[in-house]
Amino acid sequence: MTLTSKKRDELAGWLFIAPQALGFLAFVVAPLAAVVWYSVQDVNLLAGTSTFAGADNYAKLFDDPTAPKVARATAIFCVGLVVLNLALALSLALLLNLKLRGTTVFRTIFFSPVVVTLVAWTIVWNFLLQDNGGINALLQAIGVDGPNWLRGNGTAMLSVIVVQVLKNVGLNMVLFLAALQGIPTSIMEASQLDGAGPWRRFRSVILPMISPTTLLTAIITVAGALQVFAQIQVLTLGGPADSTNVLVFYFYQQAFANHDLGYGSALAAVLFLVILVLTLLQWRMRRRWVFHEA
Amino acid sequence: MAYRRTRLLAAAALSAVALASTACSGGAGDDKNIALRMTVWTTDKNQLALFDSIAAEYRTAHPEVASVKFDVVPGDTSAYSAALTTQLSGGNPPDLAWILERDAPDFVQSGALTDLKPTLDAAAGYNAGELVPSATKLWTKDSGLYAYPFSTSPFGMFYNKNLLTQAGITETPDQLLASGRWTWDAARQIATQVAAKDTGKAGLVIREFEYKQWVLLASVWRGFGADAWGPDGKTCGFSTPEMTSAMTFLHQAIFTDKALPGPGTTADFFAGESGLTIAQISRAGLLKAKPFEWGIVPLPAGPKANAQVIGQAGIGVPVKGKHAKAAADFLAFFTDPANSAKLGQYFPPARDSLLNAATLAKANPLFSQEQLQNVVVNGIKTGAVLPSHTGSARIASLVQSALDPMWKPDADVPAALAGVCQAIDPALSQ
């Protein structure tokens, strides 16, 4: 059988995308479908049995007294992380873009936590943030009595956010730095000639020029923030009093610790929807604030 | 087009049948080259070496068993339980599983485990009748036994003689015990004195509690006549006057006397960082190198009872395991009188004939006969297992969260305890 040139191209195309497509089907689509299926089942993990439960697991969300606390903790973590991460990443990128001596060293220092293993990084911070840990020892050296970071209702969430920001800020910083270095010098010079001061240049030239990067970093940071797990597991186990019990951790507790796979899957499905909606929302809003050169 | 689709469907169906038949052929019917796998929580090399030697001995008489693998699942108790459940639900059940006492009601009630009684009763020389009823209670349903109470380990109070002497304590816990004055007040006083003497050391540490594993506080509150829930498991015990008294005692010991390290502060007794610790007897192996002079006494008497507490692990055979019959047979060998005596050096046995100080002393050179009698023998015979309940993991996380407000210096203890009952009442009544 001889194939026409068009058919051959078509076949080659399918063959090229086959590894990626198969991987996508096996490791993304199939687990996603399984989560949806489990979310409408009442599963007895130990006995290995399941019965159809319809929307019961989703209805359970409204009767669960812990659910509002989880939603609140997730929202606080997400907003806190995104604001702090993007603000710090942009500030660092602006500083490193000044072409001063030693910026390469600082760039390496700020980026290096990105390549450190997440759990190892979190365990180290767990020791530092203990009541008798390194941070409070430093504070004590300057005469300040530090709080019990991981046990205080307010400080626990702050600690988790800061640990996560310090871990990942380098990645966004590099992306912002690349964007800043991509701004044509002619535009900056023109704005200077027009008499724009540093703040005016930042607001009216730099921010619009790097807005596509801001959109990208915002999307990946929001999606990442909603999926935080290891930090909570190592640092707080969701406490104190559920103040750091975010959605992914709560999903894990329900599905694997409490053996309620049906309810856990319903929570996972809700999380998927939340991430999808937020991402689409950000994508849609890009038309209003993202600047693209014609 | 329709013909092509039919052909594809037929091919898929044939493949599925072929796969299913292949899977069946390697399953329960296979009685040769059996590879047994047992999930275990311990990571202790000496304990694992002992397991391996017992398994090797078994295999010489049972050539059909090609291997017995002890699958170490590292992590804390919650991580272990989660990993075991994942294996069971993910179609990769172990042939034998070490099950913690807090998970016992869920495993036993769910029908996930094989009834071992017929196998153990039929095993030659096994003498299943001598298993201590208090040890098997948790694993029994109707007349069946759904796991062997492999380790029945009482909690005791270890103390560091050197630190107590340095703190100017003239009467040791052993002397207080001998004179009938070993009480929670006495223990708190000693701990306060140790912590006050040396700011670098802690007084009393409830090992592994860390303000999360609240179930371990049963070692304190049972002396005050309190418990997490009533015997029927339906009534919350956290708001009773006895529990309020016990928790007020603990709160004052932590935040007023500083007798216990506060939340977020760690101290390891076995590294010489605290004067006293409540821990299971099986932790004594950590003192093999004799880092300091130490002693061990039973848990102190409280105002209401001289209550002793036991931690327990059972070994069960999941019904979904590939070789349930062979696994039960191996378990009968692993826990027969001779092997129970060997395992007794690490895991206190549930067999009446082995539960005496003279026999235990042969396998436990670290302890004196008096210590074994006071802590192990009396502990197992008179003690009660840590609280357990169906849905224990869910209840545990609810209690942990509701108890958090109590671990602050200015906490309203009765209000916090009322909050615990409010949180767990719906789960208890299910």
PDB file of N, CA, C and O in Angstrom, chain B residues 356-377:
ATOM      1  N   ASN B 356       6.193 -13.513  82.396  1.00  0.00           N
ATOM      2  CA  ASN B 356       6.699 -13.480  83.767  1.00  0.00           C
ATOM      3  C   ASN B 356       8.119 -12.932  83.706  1.00  0.00           C
ATOM      4  O   ASN B 356       8.813 -13.045  82.693  1.00  0.00           O
ATOM      5  N   ALA B 357       8.515 -12.317  84.793  1.00  0.00           N
ATOM      6  CA  ALA B 357       9.782 -11.583  84.797  1.00  0.00           C
ATOM      7  C   ALA B 357      10.969 -12.497  84.488  1.00  0.00           C
ATOM      8  O   ALA B 357      11.896 -12.101  83.769  1.00  0.00           O
ATOM      9  N   ALA B 358      10.936 -13.730  85.006  1.00  0.00           N
ATOM     10  CA  ALA B 358      12.086 -14.631  84.816  1.00  0.00           C
ATOM     11  C   ALA B 358      12.287 -14.943  83.334  1.00  0.00           C
ATOM     12  O   ALA B 358      13.412 -14.899  82.816  1.00  0.00           O
ATOM     13  N   THR B 359      11.205 -15.235  82.619  1.00  0.00           N
ATOM     14  CA  THR B 359      11.321 -15.563  81.184  1.00  0.00           C
ATOM     15  C   THR B 359      11.706 -14.323  80.381  1.00  0.00           C
ATOM     16  O   THR B 359      12.573 -14.387  79.509  1.00  0.00           O
ATOM     17  N   LEU B 360      11.055 -13.213  80.676  1.00  0.00           N
ATOM     18  CA  LEU B 360      11.346 -11.987  79.919  1.00  0.00           C
ATOM     19  C   LEU B 360      12.793 -11.538  80.141  1.00  0.00           C
ATOM     20  O   LEU B 360      13.434 -10.995  79.241  1.00  0.00           O
ATOM     21  N   ALA B 361      13.323 -11.798  81.323  1.00  0.00           N
ATOM     22  CA  ALA B 361      14.686 -11.339  81.645  1.00  0.00           C
ATOM     23  C   ALA B 361      15.725 -11.989  80.728  1.00  0.00           C
ATOM     24  O   ALA B 361      16.753 -11.383  80.410  1.00  0.00           O
ATOM     25  N   LYS B 362      15.449 -13.226  80.290  1.00  0.00           N
ATOM     26  CA  LYS B 362      16.402 -13.921  79.412  1.00  0.00           C
ATOM     27  C   LYS B 362      16.591 -13.175  78.095  1.00  0.00           C
ATOM     28  O   LYS B 362      17.668 -13.174  77.512  1.00  0.00           O
ATOM     29  N   ALA B 363      15.498 -12.568  77.617  1.00  0.00           N
ATOM     30  CA  ALA B 363      15.583 -11.876  76.321  1.00  0.00           C
ATOM     31  C   ALA B 363      15.766 -10.371  76.482  1.00  0.00           C
ATOM     32  O   ALA B 363      15.938  -9.663  75.498  1.00  0.00           O
ATOM     33  N   ASN B 364      15.718  -9.874  77.707  1.00  0.00           N
ATOM     34  CA  ASN B 364      15.811  -8.423  77.919  1.00  0.00           C
ATOM     35  C   ASN B 364      16.898  -8.078  78.929  1.00  0.00           C
ATOM     36  O   ASN B 364      16.609  -7.708  80.077  1.00  0.00           O
ATOM     37  N   PRO B 365      18.153  -8.220  78.541  1.00  0.00           N
ATOM     38  CA  PRO B 365      19.238  -7.977  79.512  1.00  0.00           C
ATOM     39  C   PRO B 365      19.312  -6.534  80.010  1.00  0.00           C
ATOM     40  O   PRO B 365      19.955  -6.262  81.017  1.00  0.00           O
ATOM     41  N   LEU B 366      18.643  -5.613  79.301  1.00  0.00           N
ATOM     42  CA  LEU B 366      18.700  -4.204  79.708  1.00  0.00           C
ATOM     43  C   LEU B 366      17.967  -3.961  81.022  1.00  0.00           C
ATOM     44  O   LEU B 366      18.229  -2.994  81.722  1.00  0.00           O
ATOM     45  N   PHE B 367      16.997  -4.827  81.330  1.00  0.00           N
ATOM     46  CA  PHE B 367      16.133  -4.581  82.498  1.00  0.00           C
ATOM     47  C   PHE B 367      16.415  -5.566  83.627  1.00  0.00           C
ATOM     48  O   PHE B 367      16.790  -6.711  83.387  1.00  0.00           O
ATOM     49  N   SER B 368      16.146  -5.099  84.839  1.00  0.00           N
ATOM     50  CA  SER B 368      16.197  -6.010  85.978  1.00  0.00           C
ATOM     51  C   SER B 368      14.863  -6.754  86.033  1.00  0.00           C
ATOM     52  O   SER B 368      13.870  -6.302  85.444  1.00  0.00           O
ATOM     53  N   GLN B 369      14.850  -7.859  86.748  1.00  0.00           N
ATOM     54  CA  GLN B 369      13.589  -8.616  86.868  1.00  0.00           C
ATOM     55  C   GLN B 369      12.507  -7.768  87.529  1.00  0.00           C
ATOM     56  O   GLN B 369      11.329  -7.876  87.206  1.00  0.00           O
ATOM     57  N   GLU B 370      12.941  -6.930  88.486  1.00  0.00           N
ATOM     58  CA  GLU B 370      11.979  -6.078  89.199  1.00  0.00           C
ATOM     59  C   GLU B 370      11.320  -5.093  88.227  1.00  0.00           C
ATOM     60  O   GLU B 370      10.104  -4.883  88.243  1.00  0.00           O
ATOM     61  N   GLN B 371      12.147  -4.500  87.353  1.00  0.00           N
ATOM     62  CA  GLN B 371      11.602  -3.552  86.361  1.00  0.00           C
ATOM     63  C   GLN B 371      10.637  -4.264  85.414  1.00  0.00           C
ATOM     64  O   GLN B 371       9.574  -3.732  85.079  1.00  0.00           O
ATOM     65  N   LEU B 372      11.024  -5.469  84.987  1.00  0.00           N
ATOM     66  CA  LEU B 372      10.154  -6.209  84.064  1.00  0.00           C
ATOM     67  C   LEU B 372       8.819  -6.556  84.725  1.00  0.00           C
ATOM     68  O   LEU B 372       7.769  -6.485  84.101  1.00  0.00           O
ATOM     69  N   GLN B 373       8.899  -6.940  86.001  1.00  0.00           N
ATOM     70  CA  GLN B 373       7.665  -7.277  86.716  1.00  0.00           C
ATOM     71  C   GLN B 373       6.774  -6.028  86.855  1.00  0.00           C
ATOM     72  O   GLN B 373       5.589  -6.056  86.533  1.00  0.00           O
ATOM     73  N   ASN B 374       7.395  -4.927  87.317  1.00  0.00           N
ATOM     74  CA  ASN B 374       6.629  -3.703  87.586  1.00  0.00           C
ATOM     75  C   ASN B 374       6.026  -3.090  86.324  1.00  0.00           C
ATOM     76  O   ASN B 374       4.873  -2.658  86.311  1.00  0.00           O
ATOM     77  N   VAL B 375       6.848  -3.012  85.281  1.00  0.00           N
ATOM     78  CA  VAL B 375       6.420  -2.252  84.104  1.00  0.00           C
ATOM     79  C   VAL B 375       5.768  -3.154  83.050  1.00  0.00           C
ATOM     80  O   VAL B 375       4.679  -2.846  82.560  1.00  0.00           O
ATOM     81  N   VAL B 376       6.431  -4.271  82.714  1.00  0.00           N
ATOM     82  CA  VAL B 376       5.942  -5.072  81.588  1.00  0.00           C
ATOM     83  C   VAL B 376       4.819  -6.026  82.029  1.00  0.00           C
ATOM     84  O   VAL B 376       3.701  -5.966  81.510  1.00  0.00           O
ATOM     85  N   VAL B 377       5.126  -6.882  82.978  1.00  0.00           N
ATOM     86  CA  VAL B 377       4.146  -7.911  83.359  1.00  0.00           C
ATOM     87  C   VAL B 377       2.888  -7.262  83.944  1.00  0.00           C
ATOM     88  O   VAL B 377       1.773  -7.500  83.470  1.00  0.00           O
TER      89      VAL B 377
END
